[in-house]
Coordinates of C-alpha atoms and ligand atoms in Angstrom, one line a residue:
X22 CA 11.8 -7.2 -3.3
X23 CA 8.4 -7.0 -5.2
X24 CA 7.4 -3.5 -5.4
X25 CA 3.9 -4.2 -6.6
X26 CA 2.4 -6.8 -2.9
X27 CA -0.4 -7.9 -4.9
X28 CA 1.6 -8.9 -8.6
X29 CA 1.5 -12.5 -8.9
X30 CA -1.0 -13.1 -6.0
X31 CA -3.9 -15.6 -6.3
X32 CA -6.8 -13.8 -5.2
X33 CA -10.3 -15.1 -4.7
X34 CA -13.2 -12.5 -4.8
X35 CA -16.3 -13.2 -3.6
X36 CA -19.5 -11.6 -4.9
X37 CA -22.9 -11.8 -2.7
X38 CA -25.8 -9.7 -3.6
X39 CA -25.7 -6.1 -3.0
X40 CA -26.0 -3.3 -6.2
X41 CA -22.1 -2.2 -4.9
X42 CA -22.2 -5.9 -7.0
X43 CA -21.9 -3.9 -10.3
X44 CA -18.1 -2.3 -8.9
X45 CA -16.4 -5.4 -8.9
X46 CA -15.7 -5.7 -12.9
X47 CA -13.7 -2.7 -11.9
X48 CA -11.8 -4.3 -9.0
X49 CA -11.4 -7.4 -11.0
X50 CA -9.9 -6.3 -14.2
X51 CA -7.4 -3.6 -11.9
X52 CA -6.5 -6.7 -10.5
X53 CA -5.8 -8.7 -13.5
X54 CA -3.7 -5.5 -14.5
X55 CA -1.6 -5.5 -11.5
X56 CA -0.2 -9.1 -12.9
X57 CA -3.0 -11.1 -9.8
X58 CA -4.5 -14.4 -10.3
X59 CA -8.4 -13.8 -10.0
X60 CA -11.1 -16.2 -9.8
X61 CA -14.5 -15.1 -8.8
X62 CA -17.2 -16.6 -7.0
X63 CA -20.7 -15.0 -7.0
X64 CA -23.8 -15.6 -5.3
X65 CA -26.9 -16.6 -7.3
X66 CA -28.9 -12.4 -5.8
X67 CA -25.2 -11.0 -7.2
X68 CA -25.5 -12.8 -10.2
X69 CA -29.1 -10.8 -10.8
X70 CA -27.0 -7.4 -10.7
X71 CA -23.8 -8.0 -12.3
X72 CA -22.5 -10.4 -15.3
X73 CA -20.5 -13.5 -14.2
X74 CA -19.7 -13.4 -18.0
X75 CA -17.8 -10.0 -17.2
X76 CA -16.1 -11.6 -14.4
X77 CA -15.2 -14.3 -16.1
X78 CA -13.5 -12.4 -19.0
X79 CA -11.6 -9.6 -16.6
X80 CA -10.7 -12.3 -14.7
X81 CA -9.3 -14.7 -17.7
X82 CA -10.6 -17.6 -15.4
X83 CA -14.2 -18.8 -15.3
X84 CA -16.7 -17.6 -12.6
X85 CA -18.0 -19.7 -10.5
X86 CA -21.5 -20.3 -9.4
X87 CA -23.9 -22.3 -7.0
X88 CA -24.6 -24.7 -10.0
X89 CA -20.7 -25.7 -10.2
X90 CA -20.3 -26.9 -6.9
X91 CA -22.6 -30.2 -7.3
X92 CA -20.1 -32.0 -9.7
X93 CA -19.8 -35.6 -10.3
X94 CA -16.5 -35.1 -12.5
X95 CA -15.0 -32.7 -9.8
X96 CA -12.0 -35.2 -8.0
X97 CA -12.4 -32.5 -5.1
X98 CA -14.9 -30.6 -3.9
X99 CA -15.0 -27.2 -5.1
X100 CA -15.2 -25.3 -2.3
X101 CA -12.2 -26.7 -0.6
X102 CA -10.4 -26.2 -3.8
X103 CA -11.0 -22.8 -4.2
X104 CA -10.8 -21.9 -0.5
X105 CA -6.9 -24.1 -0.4
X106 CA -6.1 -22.2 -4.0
X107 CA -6.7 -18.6 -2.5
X108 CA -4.4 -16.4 -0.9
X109 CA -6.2 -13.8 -0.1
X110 CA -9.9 -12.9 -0.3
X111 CA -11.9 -10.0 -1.1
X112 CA -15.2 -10.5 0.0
X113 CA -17.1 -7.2 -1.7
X114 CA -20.1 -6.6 -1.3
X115 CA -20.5 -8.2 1.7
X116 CA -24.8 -8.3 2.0
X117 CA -26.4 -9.1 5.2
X118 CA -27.4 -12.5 4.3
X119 CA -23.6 -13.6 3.4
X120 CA -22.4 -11.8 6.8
X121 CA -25.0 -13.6 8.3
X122 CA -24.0 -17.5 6.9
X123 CA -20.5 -16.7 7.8
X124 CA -20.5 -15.5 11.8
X125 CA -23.2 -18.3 11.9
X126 CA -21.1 -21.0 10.0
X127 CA -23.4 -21.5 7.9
X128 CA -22.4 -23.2 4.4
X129 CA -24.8 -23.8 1.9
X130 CA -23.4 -21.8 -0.6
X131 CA -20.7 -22.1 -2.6
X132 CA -19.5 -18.9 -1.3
X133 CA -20.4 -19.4 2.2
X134 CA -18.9 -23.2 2.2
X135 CA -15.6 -21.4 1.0
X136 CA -15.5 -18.9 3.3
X137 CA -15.7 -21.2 6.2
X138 CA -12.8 -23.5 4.4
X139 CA -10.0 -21.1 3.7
X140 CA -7.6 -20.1 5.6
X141 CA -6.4 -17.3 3.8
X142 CA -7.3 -13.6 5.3
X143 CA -10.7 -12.3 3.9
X144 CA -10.8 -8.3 2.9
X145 CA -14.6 -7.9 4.1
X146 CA -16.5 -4.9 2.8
X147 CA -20.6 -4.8 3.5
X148 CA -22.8 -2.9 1.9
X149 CA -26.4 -2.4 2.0
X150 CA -29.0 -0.3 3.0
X151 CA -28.8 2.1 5.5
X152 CA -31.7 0.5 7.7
X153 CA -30.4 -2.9 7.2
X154 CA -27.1 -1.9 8.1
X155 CA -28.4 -0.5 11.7
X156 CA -30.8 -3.7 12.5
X157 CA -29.5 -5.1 15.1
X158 CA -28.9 -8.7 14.2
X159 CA -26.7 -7.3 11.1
X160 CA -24.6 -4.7 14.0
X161 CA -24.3 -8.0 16.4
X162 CA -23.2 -10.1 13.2
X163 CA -20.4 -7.0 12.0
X164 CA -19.5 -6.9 15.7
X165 CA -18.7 -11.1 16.0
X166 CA -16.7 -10.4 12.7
X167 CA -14.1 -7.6 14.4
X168 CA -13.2 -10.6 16.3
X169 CA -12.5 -13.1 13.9
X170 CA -9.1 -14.1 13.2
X171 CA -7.4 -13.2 9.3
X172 CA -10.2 -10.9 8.5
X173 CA -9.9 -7.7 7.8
X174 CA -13.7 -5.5 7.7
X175 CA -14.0 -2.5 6.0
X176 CA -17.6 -0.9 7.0
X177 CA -19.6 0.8 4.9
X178 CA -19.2 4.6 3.7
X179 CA -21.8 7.2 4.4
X180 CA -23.2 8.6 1.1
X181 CA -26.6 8.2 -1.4
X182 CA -27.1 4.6 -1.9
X183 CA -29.1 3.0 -5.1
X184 CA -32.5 3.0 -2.6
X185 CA -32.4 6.8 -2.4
X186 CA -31.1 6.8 1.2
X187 CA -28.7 9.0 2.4
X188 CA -27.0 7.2 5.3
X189 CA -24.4 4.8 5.9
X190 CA -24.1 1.9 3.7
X191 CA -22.2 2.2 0.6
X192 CA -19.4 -0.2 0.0
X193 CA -16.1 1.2 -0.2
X194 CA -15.0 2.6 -3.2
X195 CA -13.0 0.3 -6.0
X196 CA -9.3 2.1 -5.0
X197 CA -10.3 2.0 -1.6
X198 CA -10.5 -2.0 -1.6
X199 CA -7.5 -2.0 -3.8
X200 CA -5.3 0.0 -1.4
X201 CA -7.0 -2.7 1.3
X202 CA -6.3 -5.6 -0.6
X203 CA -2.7 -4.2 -0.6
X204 CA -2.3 -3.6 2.6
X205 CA -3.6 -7.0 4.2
X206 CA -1.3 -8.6 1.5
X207 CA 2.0 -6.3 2.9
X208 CA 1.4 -5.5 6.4
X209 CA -1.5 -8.7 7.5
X210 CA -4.8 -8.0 9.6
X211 CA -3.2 -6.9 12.7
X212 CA -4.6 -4.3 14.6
X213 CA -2.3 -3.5 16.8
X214 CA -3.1 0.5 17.2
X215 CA -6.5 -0.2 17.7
X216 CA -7.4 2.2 20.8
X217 CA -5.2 5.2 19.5
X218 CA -5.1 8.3 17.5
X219 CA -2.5 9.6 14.9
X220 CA -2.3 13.3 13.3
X221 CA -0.5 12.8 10.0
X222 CA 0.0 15.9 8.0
X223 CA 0.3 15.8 4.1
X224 CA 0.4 17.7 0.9
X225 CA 1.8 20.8 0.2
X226 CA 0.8 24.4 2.2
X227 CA 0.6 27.5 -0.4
X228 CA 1.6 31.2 0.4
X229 CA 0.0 33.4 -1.7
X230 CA 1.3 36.5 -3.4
X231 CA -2.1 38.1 -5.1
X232 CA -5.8 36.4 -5.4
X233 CA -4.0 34.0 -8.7
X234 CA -0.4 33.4 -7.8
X235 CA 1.6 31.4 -5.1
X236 CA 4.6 29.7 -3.8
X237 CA 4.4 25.9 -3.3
X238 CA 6.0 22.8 -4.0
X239 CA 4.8 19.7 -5.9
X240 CA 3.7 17.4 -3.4
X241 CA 1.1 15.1 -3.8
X242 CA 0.3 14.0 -0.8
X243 CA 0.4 10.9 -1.4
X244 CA 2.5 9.7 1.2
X245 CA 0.7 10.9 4.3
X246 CA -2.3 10.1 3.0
X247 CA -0.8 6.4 2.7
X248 CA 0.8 6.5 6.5
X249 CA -2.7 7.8 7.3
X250 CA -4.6 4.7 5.7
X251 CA -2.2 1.9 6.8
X252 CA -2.7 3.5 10.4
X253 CA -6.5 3.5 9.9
X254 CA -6.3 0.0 8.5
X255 CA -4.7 -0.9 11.5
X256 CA -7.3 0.0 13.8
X257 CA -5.7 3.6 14.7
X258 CA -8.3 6.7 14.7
X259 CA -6.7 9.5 12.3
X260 CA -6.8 12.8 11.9
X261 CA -5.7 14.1 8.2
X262 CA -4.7 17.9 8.1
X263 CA -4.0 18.4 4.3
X264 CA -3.6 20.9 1.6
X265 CA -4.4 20.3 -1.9
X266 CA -3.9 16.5 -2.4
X267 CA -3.3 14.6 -5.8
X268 CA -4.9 11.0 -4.9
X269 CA -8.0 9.2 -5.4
X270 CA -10.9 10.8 -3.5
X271 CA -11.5 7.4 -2.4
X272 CA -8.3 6.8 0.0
X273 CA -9.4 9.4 1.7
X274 CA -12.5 7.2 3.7
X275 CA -12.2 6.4 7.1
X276 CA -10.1 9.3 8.2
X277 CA -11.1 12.2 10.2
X278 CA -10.1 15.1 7.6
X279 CA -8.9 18.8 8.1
X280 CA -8.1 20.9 4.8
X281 CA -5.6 23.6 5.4
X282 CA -4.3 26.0 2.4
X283 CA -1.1 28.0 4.2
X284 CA 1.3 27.6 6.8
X285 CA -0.2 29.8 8.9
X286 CA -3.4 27.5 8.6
X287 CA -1.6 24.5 9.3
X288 CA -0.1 25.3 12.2
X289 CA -2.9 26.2 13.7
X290 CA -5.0 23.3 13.0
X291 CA -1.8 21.4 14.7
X292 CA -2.2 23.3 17.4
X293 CA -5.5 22.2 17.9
X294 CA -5.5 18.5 17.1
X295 CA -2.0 18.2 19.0
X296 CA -3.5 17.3 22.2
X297 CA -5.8 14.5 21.2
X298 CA -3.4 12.6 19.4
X299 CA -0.8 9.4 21.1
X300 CA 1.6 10.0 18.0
X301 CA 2.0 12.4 14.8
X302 CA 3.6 12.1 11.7
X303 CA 4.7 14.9 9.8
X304 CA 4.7 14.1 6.1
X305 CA 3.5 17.4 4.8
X306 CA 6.2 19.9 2.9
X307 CA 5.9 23.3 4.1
X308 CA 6.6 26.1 1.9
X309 CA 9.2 28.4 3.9
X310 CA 8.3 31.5 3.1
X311 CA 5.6 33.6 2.6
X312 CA 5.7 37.3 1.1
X313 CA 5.7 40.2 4.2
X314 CA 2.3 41.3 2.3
X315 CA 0.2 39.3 0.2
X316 CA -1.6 42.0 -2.1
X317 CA -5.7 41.3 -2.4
X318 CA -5.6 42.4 -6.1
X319 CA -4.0 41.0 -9.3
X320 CA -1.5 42.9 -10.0
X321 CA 0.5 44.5 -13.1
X322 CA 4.0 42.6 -13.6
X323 CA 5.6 45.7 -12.3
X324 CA 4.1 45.4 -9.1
X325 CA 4.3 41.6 -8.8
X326 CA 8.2 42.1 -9.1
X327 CA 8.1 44.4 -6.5
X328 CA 6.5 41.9 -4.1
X329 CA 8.9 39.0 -5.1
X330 CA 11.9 41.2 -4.6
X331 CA 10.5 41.4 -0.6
X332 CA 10.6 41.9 2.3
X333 CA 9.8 37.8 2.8
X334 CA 8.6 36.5 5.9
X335 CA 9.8 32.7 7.3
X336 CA 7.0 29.9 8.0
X337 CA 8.0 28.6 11.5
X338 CA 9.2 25.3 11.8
X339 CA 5.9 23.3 12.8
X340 CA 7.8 20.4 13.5
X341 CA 10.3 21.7 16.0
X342 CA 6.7 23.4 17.9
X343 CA 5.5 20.2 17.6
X344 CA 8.2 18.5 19.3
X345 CA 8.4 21.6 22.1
X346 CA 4.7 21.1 23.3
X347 CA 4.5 17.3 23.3
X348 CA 3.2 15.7 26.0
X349 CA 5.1 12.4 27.4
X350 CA 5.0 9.7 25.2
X351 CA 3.4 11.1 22.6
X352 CA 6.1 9.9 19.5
X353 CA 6.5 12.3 17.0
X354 CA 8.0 11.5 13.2
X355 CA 9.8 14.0 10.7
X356 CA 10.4 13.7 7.3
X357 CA 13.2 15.3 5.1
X358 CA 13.3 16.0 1.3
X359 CA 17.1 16.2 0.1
X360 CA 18.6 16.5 -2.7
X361 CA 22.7 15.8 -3.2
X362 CA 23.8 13.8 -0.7
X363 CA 20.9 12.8 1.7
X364 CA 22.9 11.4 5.1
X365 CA 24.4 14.1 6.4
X366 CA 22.0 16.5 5.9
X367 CA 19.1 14.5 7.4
X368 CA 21.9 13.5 10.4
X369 CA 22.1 17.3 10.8
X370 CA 18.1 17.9 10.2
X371 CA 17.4 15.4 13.0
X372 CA 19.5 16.7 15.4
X373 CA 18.3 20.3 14.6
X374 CA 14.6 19.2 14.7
X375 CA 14.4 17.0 18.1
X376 CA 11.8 14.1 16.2
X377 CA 12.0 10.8 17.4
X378 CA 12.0 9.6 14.1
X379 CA 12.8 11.2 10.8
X380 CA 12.5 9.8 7.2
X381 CA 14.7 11.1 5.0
X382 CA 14.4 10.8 1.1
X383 CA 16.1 11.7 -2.0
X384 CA 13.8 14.0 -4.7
X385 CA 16.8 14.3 -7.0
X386 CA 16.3 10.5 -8.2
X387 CA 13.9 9.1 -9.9
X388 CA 11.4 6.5 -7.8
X389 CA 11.9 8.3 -5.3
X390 CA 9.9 11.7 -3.2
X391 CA 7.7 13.9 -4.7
X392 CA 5.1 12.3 -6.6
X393 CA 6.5 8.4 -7.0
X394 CA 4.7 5.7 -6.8
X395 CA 7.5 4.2 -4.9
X396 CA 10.3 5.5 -2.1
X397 CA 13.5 4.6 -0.4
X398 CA 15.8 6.5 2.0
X399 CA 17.1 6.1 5.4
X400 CA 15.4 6.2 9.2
X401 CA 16.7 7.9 11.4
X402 CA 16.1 7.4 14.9
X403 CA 17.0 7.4 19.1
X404 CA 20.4 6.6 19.8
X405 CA 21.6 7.5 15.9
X406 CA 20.2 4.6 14.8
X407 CA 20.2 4.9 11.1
X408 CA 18.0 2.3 8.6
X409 CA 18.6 2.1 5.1
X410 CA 15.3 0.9 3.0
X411 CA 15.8 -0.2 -0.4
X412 CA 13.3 0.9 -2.9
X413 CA 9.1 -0.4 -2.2
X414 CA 6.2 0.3 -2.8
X415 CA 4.6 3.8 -0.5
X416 CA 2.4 1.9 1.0
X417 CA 4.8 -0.7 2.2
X418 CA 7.4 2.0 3.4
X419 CA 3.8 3.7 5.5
X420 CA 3.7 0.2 7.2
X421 CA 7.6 0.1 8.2
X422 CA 7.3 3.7 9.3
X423 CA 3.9 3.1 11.3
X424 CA 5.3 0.0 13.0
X425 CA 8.5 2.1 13.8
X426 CA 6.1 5.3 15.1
X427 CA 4.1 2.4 17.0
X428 CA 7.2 0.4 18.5
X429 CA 8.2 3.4 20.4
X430 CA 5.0 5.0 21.6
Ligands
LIG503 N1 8.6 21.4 8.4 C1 7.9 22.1 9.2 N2 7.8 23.4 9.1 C2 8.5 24.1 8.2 C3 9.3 23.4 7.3 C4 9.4 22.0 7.4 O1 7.2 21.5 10.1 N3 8.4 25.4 8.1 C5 8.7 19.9 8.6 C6 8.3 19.0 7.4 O2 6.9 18.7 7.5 C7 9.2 17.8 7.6 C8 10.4 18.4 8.2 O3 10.1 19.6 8.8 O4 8.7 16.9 8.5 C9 11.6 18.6 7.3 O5 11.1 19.4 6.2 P1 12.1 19.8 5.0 O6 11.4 20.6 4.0 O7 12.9 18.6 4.5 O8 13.2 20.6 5.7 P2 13.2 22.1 6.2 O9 13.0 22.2 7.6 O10 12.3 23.0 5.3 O11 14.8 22.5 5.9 P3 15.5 22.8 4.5 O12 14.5 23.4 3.6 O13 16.6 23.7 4.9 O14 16.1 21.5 4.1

């Protein structure tokens, strides 16, 4: 199985004319990195912000411009030919005007005229600014475009844009459209939990002993954060309760976010979000215990030993309160970290915790749990069902787990 969904992949990105223009280099040359074919096609207002020469070296393929299409040496015409070589398209930025030729069918671009000829799925993500994004002729165009077939839209990200606005408007960051791209080439455009809401949990929770030192684990977060995006991509609304994550500030767009630091924290931002939410997926590891007393000074060695000698305190199982207040139908999903021989003791852990699904991992192997790029265990589920999946990418495994978490709720 390829563990990388966009190695190998012949990617066409289209550049129309917004400043988010000068990200793509960035995009483009990750790309090239991750083993893609890239050709680019750029519109003559992107070409005034960022190099086609630039493109055309990241890419190692030429860039291609209005003046190419009107060839009398061409055998084909150069839009079909790009739009028939592509199998998959990011279109980034995505400026009013472009957004505007394609819900109207308009070609007379090159990039407009190949956006109406391919049939591959298109990663749309607009950008512009904040005014232009709320006149209404631009909302009724981004609202025609939820509809269309193959296309996946990303909108725009509040933030300060290049005119000095603070609003929405900015494109989606470079690892946000990466992790996009990735997803529309694993899992496809489908948004089949449009209309519902998720509560993932991710990251690690800390229990402090004194204002410097604490008990945790090395979670990254990554995971969740990953079952959290594919959801989101998907259409789902998602709430994120975290503790201190390790990924790119950017894959954290689009989701509704809650920070938590302890156990005690946690559980009580559970608690609250509980109610609101069709399913949940549990993905964050819970330190166990906490001290009985956490001390509110530094203290000497002499004293620290004292507190780590005890009395210690357990963290409640979240998961099992979670599955004791659920309301009907609402499809709850467990994770479990093992070391040693991971069957029976997530066979045991699932009984014990009541899920309806549990996800159970090695983190004694390498490519695998805390930290890896990558994952494979078995899924556990009603009726001990067990599923063995073979090492993939963590995005990939979010998508299996999110269609299982949907399937059943
Ligand atoms: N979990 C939880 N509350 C805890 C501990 C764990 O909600 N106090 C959840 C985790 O988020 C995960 C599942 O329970 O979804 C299993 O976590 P894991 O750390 O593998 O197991 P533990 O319950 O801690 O059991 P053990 O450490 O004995 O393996």
């Amino acid at each position: 199985m390829r563990l990388d969904p966009l190695a190998g992949r012949r990617i066409l990105v289209g550049i129309s004319g917004s400043i988010a223009a000068v990200k793509l280099p960035l995009v483009v040359s990750a790309l090239a990195k991750r083993g893609a074919q890239v050709r680019c096609v750029i519109t003559p207002s992107a070409a005034q912000l960022v190099s086609p020469v630039a493109l055309a070296s990241l890419s190692r393929e030429r860039c291609y411009l209005d003046a190419d299409q009107w060839s009398h040496t061409a055998p084909r015409p150069l839009h079909v030919e790009l739009a028939e070589w592509a199998e998959l398209v990011l279109l980034a930025p995505l400026s009013a005007t472009t957004l505007g030729r394609w819900v109207h069918g308009l070609g007379d671009t090159l990039l407009a005229s190949t956006l109406l000829a391919t049939e591959a799925p298109v990663l749309a993500a607009a950008a512009m600014n904040t005014a232009m994004w709320s006149a209404p002729g631009v909302r009724a165009n981004w609202e025609q475009v939820q509809r269309f077939e193959r296309v996946l839209p990303l909108g725009p990200a509040e933030g300060l844009l290049a005119c000095d606005r603070q609003g929405s408007g900015r494109m989606a960051e470079p690892e946000l459209l990466l992790l996009a791209l990735e997803s529309l080439a694993s899992w496809g455009w489908q948004r089949d939990w449009q209309g519902r809401r998720l509560l993932v949990s991710a990251g690690p929770t800390r229990e402090w002993l004194d204002p410097a030192r604490c008990i945790s684990n090395p979670s990254t977060g990554r995971m969740g954060v990953l079952l959290a995006q594919a959801a989101r991509l998907r259409g789902a609304e998602v709430d994120l309760v975290h503790g201190a994550l390790q990924v790119a500030p950017a894959w954290l767009e689009g989701l509704t976010l809650h920070p938590i630091d302890t156990g005690a924290e946690l559980k009580q931002a559970l608690e609250r979000l509980q109610p609101r939410a069709h399913a949940i997926a549990m993905a964050a590891a819970v330190a166990d215990h906490r001290p009985a007393r956490t001390l509110s000074h530094k203290p000497s060695k002499a004293e620290l030993e004292a507190v780590m000698a005890g009395p210690w305190a357990p963290v409640p199982d979240l998961l099992m309160e979670l599955v004791s207040r659920r309301s009907a139908g609402q499809r709850i999903l467990g994770f479990a970290a093992q070391s040693g021989d991971v069957l029976p003791q997530a066979q045991a852990k699932f009984a014990r915790k009541g899920c309806d699904l549990l996800f159970a991992n090695p983190i004694d192997q390498t490519g695998a749990g805390f930290g890896s790029f990558t994952n494979q265990g078995w899924l556990l589920g009603p009726g001990a069902a067990v599923e063995r999946l073979e090492s993939m990418g963590k995005l990939t495994l979010a998508h299996r787990l999110i269609t299982a978490l949907g399937a059943s709720s």
